[in-house]
Coordinates of C-alpha atoms (C1' of nucleotides) in Angstrom, one line a residue:
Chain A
X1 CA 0.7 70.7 87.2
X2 CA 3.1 67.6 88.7
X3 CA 0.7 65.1 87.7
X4 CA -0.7 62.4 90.4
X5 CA 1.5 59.7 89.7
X6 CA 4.8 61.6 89.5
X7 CA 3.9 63.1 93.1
X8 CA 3.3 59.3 94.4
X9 CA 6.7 58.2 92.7
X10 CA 8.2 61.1 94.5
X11 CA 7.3 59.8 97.8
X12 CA 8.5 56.6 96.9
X13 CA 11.6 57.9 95.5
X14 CA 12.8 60.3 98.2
X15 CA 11.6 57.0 101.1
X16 CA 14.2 54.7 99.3
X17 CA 16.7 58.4 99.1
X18 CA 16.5 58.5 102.7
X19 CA 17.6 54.8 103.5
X20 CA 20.4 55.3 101.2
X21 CA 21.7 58.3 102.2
X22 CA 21.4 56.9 105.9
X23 CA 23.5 53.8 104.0
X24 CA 26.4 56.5 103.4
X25 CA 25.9 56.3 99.6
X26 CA 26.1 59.7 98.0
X27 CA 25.0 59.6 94.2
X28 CA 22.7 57.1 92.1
X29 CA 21.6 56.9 88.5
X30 CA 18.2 56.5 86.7
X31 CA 18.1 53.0 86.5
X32 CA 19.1 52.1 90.0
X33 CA 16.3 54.2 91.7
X34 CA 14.2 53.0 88.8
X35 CA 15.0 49.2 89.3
X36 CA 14.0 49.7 93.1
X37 CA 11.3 51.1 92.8
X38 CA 10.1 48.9 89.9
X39 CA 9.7 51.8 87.4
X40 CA 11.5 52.5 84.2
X41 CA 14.8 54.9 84.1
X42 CA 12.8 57.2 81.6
X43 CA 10.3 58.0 83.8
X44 CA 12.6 58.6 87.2
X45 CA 14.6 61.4 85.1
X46 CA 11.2 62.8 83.6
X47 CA 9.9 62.8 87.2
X48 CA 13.3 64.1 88.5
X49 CA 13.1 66.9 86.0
X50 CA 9.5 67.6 87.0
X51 CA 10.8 68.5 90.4
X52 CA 13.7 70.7 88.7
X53 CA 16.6 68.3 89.7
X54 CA 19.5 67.8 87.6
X55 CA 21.8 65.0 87.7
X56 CA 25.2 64.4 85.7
X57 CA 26.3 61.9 83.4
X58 CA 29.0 60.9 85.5
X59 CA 27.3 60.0 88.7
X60 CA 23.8 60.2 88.1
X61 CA 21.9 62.1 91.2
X62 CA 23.7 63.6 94.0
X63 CA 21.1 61.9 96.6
X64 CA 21.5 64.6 99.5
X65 CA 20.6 67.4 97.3
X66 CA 17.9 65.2 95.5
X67 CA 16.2 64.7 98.3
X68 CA 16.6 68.4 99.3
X69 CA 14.5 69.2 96.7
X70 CA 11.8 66.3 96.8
X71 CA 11.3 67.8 100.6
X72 CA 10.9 71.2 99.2
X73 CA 8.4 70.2 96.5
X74 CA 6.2 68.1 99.3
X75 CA 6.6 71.3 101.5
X76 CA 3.2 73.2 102.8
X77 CA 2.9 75.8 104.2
X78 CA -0.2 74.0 106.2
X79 CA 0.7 72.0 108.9
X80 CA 1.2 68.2 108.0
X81 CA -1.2 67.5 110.8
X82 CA -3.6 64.9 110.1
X83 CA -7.2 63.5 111.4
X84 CA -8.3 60.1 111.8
X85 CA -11.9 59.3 112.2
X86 CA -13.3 56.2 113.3
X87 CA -11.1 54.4 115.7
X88 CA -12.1 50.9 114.4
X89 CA -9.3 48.0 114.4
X90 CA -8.3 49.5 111.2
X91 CA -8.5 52.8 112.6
X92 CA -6.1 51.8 115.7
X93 CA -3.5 50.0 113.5
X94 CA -2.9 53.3 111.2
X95 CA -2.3 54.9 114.5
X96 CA 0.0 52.8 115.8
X97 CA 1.4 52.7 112.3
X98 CA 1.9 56.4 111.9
X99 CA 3.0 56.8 115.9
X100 CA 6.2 54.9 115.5
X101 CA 7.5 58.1 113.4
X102 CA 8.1 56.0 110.2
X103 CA 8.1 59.2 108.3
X104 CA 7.4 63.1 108.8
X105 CA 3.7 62.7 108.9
X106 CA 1.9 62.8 112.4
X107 CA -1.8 62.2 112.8
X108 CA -2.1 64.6 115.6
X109 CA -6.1 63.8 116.7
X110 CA -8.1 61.1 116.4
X111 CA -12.2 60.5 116.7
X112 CA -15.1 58.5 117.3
X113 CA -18.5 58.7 117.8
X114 CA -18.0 56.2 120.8
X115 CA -17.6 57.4 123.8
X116 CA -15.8 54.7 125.4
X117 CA -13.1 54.6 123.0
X118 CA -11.9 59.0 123.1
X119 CA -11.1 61.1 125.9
X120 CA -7.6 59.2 126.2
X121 CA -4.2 59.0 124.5
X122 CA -4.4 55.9 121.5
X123 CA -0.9 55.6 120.2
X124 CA 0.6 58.9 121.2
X125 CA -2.8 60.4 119.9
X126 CA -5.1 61.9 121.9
X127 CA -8.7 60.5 120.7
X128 CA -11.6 62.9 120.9
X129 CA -15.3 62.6 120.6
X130 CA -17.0 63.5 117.1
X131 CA -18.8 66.6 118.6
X132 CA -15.4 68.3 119.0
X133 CA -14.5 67.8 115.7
X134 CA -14.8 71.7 114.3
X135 CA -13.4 72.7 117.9
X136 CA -9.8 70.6 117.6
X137 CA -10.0 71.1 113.9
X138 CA -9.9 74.8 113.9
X139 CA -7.2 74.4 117.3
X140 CA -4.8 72.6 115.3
X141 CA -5.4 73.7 111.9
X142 CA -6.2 70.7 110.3
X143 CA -6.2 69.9 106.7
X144 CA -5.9 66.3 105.8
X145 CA -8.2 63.7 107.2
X146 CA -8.2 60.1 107.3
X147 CA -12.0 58.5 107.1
X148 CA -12.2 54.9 108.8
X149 CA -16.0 54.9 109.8
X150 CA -18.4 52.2 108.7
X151 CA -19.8 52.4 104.7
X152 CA -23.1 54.2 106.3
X153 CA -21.7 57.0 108.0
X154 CA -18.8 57.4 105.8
X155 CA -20.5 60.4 103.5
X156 CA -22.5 62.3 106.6
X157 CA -18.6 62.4 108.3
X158 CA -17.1 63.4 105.1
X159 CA -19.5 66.0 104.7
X160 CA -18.9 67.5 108.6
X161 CA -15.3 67.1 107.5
X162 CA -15.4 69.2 104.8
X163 CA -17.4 71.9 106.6
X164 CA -15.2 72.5 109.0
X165 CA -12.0 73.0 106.4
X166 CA -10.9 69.7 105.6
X167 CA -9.5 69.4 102.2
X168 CA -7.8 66.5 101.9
X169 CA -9.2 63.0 102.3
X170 CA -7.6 59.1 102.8
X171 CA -11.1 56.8 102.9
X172 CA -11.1 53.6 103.7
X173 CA -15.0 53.3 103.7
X174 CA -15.8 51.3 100.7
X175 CA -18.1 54.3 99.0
X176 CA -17.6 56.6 96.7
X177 CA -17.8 60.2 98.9
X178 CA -19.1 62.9 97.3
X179 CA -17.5 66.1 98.1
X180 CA -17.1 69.2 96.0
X181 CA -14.1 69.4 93.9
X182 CA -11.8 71.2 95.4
X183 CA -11.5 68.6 97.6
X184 CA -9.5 65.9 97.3
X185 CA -10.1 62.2 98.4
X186 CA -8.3 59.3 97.4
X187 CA -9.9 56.0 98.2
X188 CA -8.2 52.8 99.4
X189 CA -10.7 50.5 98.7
X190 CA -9.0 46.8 100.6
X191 CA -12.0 44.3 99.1
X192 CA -11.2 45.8 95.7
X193 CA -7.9 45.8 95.7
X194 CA -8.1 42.0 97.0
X195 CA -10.7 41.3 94.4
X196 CA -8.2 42.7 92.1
X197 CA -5.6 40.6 93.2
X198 CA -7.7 37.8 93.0
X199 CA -8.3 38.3 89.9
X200 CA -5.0 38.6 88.2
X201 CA -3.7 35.3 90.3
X202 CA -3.0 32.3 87.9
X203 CA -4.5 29.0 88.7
X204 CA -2.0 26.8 86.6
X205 CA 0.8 25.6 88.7
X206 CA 4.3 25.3 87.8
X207 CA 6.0 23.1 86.3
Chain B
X1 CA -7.8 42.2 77.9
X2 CA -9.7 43.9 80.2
X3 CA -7.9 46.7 81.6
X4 CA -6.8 46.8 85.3
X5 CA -8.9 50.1 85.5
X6 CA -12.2 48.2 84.1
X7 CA -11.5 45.1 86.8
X8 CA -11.5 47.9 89.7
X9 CA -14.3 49.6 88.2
X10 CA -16.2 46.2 87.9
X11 CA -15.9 45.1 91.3
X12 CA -17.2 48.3 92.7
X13 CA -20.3 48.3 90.6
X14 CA -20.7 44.9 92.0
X15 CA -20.6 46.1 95.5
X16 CA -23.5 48.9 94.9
X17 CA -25.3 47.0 92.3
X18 CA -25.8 44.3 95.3
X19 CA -26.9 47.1 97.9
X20 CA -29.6 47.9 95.2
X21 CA -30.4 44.4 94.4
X22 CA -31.1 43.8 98.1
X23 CA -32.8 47.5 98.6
X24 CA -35.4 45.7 95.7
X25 CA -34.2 47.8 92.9
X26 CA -34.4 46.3 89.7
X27 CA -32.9 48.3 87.2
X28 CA -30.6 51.1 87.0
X29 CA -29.0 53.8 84.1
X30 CA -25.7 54.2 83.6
X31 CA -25.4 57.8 85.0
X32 CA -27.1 56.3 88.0
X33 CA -24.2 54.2 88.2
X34 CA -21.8 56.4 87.4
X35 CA -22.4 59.1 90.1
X36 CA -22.5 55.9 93.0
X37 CA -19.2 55.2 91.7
X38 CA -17.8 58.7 90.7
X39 CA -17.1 57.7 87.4
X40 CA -18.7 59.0 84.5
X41 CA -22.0 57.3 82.5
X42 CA -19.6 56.9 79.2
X43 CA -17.1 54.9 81.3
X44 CA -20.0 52.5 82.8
X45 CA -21.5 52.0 79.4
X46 CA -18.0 50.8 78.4
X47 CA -17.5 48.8 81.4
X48 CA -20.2 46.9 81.0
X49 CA -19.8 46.7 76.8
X50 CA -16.3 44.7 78.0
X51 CA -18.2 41.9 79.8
X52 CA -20.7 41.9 77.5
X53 CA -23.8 43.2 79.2
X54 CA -26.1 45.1 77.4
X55 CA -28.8 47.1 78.6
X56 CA -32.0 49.3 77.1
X57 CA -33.0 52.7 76.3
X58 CA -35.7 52.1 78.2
X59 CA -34.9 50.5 81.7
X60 CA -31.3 50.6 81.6
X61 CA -29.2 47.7 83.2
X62 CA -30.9 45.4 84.5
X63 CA -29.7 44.5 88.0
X64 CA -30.1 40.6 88.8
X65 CA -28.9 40.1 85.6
X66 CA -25.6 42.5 85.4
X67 CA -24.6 41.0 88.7
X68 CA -24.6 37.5 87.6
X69 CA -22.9 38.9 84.8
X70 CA -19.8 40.5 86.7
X71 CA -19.9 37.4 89.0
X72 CA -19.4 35.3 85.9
X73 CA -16.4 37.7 85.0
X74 CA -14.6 37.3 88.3
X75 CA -15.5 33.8 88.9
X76 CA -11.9 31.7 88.8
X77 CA -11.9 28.2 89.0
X78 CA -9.1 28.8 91.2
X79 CA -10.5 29.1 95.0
X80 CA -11.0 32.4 95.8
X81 CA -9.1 31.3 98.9
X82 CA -6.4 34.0 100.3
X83 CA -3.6 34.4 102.8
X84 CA -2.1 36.9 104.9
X85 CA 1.6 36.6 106.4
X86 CA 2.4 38.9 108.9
X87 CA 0.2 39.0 111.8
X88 CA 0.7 43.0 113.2
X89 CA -1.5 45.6 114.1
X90 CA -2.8 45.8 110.3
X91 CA -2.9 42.1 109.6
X92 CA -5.0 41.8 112.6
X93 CA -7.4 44.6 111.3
X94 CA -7.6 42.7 107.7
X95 CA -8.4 39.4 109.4
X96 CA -11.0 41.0 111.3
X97 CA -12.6 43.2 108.1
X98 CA -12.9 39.9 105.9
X99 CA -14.1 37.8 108.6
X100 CA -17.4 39.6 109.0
X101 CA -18.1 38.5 105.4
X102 CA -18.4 41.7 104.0
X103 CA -17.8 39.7 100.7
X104 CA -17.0 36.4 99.1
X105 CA -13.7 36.3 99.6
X106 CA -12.2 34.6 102.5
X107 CA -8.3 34.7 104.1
X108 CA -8.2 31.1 104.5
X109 CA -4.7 31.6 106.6
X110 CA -2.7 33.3 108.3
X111 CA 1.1 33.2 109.3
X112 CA 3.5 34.7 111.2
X113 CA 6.7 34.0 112.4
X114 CA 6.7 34.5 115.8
X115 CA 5.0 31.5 117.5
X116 CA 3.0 33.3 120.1
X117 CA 0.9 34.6 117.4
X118 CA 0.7 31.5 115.7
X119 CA -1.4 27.6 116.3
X120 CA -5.0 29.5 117.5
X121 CA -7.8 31.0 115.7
X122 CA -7.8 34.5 115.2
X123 CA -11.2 36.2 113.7
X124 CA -11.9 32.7 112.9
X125 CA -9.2 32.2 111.1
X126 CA -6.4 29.4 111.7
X127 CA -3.0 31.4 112.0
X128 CA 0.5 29.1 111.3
X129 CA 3.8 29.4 112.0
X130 CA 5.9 30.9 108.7
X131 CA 7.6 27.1 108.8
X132 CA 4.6 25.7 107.4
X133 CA 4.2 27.8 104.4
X134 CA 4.6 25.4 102.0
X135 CA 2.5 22.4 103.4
X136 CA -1.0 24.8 104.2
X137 CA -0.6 26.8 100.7
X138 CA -0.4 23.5 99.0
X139 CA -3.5 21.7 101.1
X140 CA -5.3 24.6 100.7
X141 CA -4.4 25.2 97.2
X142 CA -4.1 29.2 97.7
X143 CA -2.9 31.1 94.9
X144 CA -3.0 34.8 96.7
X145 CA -1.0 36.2 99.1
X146 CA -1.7 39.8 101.2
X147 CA 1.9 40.4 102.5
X148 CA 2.3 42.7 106.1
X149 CA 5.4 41.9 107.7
X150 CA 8.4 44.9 108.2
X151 CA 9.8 46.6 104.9
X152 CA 13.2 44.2 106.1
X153 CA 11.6 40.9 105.8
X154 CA 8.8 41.3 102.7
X155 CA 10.9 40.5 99.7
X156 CA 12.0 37.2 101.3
X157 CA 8.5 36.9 102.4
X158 CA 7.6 37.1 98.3
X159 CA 10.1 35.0 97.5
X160 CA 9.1 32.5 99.7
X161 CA 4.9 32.9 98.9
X162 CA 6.3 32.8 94.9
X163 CA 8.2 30.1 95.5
X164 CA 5.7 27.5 97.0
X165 CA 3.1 28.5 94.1
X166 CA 1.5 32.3 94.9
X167 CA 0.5 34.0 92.3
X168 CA -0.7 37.4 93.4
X169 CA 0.5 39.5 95.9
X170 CA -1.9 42.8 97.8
X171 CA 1.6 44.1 99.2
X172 CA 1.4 46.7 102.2
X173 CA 5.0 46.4 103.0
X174 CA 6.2 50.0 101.9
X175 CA 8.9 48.1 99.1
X176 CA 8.5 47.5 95.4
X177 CA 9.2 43.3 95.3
X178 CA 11.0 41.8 92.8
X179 CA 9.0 38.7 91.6
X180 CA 9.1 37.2 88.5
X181 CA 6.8 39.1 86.2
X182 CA 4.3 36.4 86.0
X183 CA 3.1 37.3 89.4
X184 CA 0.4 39.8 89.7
X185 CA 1.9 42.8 92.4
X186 CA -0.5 45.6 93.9
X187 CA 1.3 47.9 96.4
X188 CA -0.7 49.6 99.1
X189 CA 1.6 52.2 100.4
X190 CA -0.4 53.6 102.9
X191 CA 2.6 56.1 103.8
X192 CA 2.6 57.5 100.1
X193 CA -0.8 58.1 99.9
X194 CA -1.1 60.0 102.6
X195 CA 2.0 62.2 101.8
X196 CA 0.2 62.8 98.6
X197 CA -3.1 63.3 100.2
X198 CA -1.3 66.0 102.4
X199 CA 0.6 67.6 99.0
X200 CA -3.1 67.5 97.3
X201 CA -4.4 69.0 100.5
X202 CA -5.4 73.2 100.3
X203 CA -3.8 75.5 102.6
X204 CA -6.3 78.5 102.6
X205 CA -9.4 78.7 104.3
X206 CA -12.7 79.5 102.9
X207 CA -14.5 82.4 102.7
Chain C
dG1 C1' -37.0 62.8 75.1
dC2 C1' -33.8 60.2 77.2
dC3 C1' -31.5 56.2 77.0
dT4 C1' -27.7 52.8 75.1
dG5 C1' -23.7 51.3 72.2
dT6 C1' -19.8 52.9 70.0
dG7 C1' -16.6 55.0 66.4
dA8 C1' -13.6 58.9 66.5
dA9 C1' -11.3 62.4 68.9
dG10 C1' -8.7 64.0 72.7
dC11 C1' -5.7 63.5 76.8
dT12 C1' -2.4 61.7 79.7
dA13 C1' 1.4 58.8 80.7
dT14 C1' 5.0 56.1 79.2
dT15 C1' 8.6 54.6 76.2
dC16 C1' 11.7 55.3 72.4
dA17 C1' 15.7 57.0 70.8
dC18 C1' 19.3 60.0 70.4
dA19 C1' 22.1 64.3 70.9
dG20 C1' 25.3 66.0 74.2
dC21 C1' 28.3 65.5 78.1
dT22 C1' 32.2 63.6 80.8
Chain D
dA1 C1' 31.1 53.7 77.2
dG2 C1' 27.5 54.9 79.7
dC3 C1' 25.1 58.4 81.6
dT4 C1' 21.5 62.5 81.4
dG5 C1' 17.8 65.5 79.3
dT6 C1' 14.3 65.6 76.2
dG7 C1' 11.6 65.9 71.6
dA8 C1' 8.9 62.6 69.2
dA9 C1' 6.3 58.4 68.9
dT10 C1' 3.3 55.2 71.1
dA11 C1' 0.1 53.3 74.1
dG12 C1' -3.7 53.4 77.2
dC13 C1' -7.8 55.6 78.9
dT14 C1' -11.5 58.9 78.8
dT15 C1' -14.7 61.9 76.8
dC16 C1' -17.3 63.5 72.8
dA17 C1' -20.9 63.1 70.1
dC18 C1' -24.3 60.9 67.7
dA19 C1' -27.0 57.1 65.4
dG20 C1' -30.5 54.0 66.7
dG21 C1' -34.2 52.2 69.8
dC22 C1' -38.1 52.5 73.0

DNA sequence: GCCTGTGAAGCTATTCACAGCT
DNA sequence: AGCTGTGAATAGCTTCACAGGC
């Protein structure tokens, strides 16, 4: 019912929370969180009020208790524990990434088809071969799996994915998976987003 | 005029419509499309009404054609030239991914900051000390920037890239830059979509 | 019959704008 | 005076639904 993009600006919200807090400040208003994390005041109280959090009109949002309740709404009873598949260069950099405990979220296994690349720690992750995927999967209780394999192998893995209980998808393969719809996958898709990007740039110079 | 949404969608139908092309396909219907891309028919058929394609009952889209089409769309007189500052784990992986020519657009530089990373070729790519910023953007006319340093050091990265002429920024620094709003942004927070992937993921097991 | 192109309707997300509080 | 919480208005995007063509 929290739609999509008030659950990413939530994220954002309680990343800049925690530096702040860590800063020693203890309240902040609408347009400050706003103007940080380039949103509009409006929508950080409609998002706050989403969540059930209630500021005053004296000192905005008490950011300890805010963020007390931003880690409640992102709580699961599931384990946070996260696959990665395909231990590419891409692959390797979100491990070492995600191993330097930026945030609460762990990628606890790792895979790859390639035998000379598993059966040893990669960043604090211990990197297995794809046959033991429904094995370590079930072990661990995995929910949440990362997709890093080459375009043509991206829908067979997302399919053994999802039939061993994943439900929850990051792809970084440039396709469009196809999974049933209780499952959900959110695609990061670089050469668009640099296409994009490329797009929207201006040629005129200044002045 | 065209929407962000229609630019993203473009670029993927691009990318499949040139699989086809290549697999000898000639002509393709929208929901044919549509189900590639996970979008729906209605959506394509709009798409494609905004650049101007049109198509038949009979045959659909035609493929050659609606390829040159979307080229024509994307085509800037600007060089499609790119850089990338910030020459980590992830940078690395970037350079590497649009090295193998995987598509038309080309990281013409790279820069870092510390100078053991920098004066060599890395994935074919010539890789400068920060210092000379100004001079290679300027000789090499670039106009888009993929930021990937530390959270600490991107906005003075931005400034820098806006400063000497950037225009569009892929940002993967997990911030929300202030540039002037002339300058395109697009934040890949890789952090937030995986805490969102994890809220979105579902904690019971089937059957 | 099944397709495209498209006006119109429907949804979702954002912004406006203001009452109420301190 | 300047903030929050929120109904109402607006904007942006998607889907419906169907006329028209092969």
């Amino acid at each position: 019912m929290t739609s999509k993009k008030t659950v990413e600006r939530l994220s954002l919200y309680r990343r800049f929370l925690n530096n702040l807090d860590e800063d020693g400040v203890d309240s902040i208003y609408s347009h400050k969180l706003a103007s940080m994390c380039s949103v509009t005041a409006a929508i950080v109280r409609r998002d706050l009020m989403s969540v059930g959090y209630y500021g005053n009109p004296k000192h905005g949002y008490q950011i300890k208790g805010l963020i007390k309740c931003i880690d409640k709404f992102f709580y699961t009873k599931t384990a946070r524990k996260i696959l990665l598949i395909g231990i590419g260069n891409l692959g390797r950099a979100l491990l070492a990434y995600f191993s330097k405990g930026r945030s609460h979220l762990n990628i606890t296994a790792a895979f790859d088809k390639d035998q000379t690349k598993t059966n040893r720690i990669i960043c604090n992750t211990p990197a297995y071969h794809t046959s033991e995927l429904e094995k370590v999967i079930k072990e661990k209780g995995l929910k949440t799996g990362i997709i890093n394999v080459p375009d043509i192998e991206a829908q067979k893995v997302a399919e053994q994915l999802v039939e061993n209980g994943i439900t929850s998808i990051l792809n970084f393969a440039p396709i469009r998976l196809k999974v049933p719809k209780n499952v959900f996958v959110e695609n990061v898709d670089i050469t668009m987003l640099l296409e994009k990007a490329v797009y929207f740039s201006k040629s005129n110079n200044k002045g």
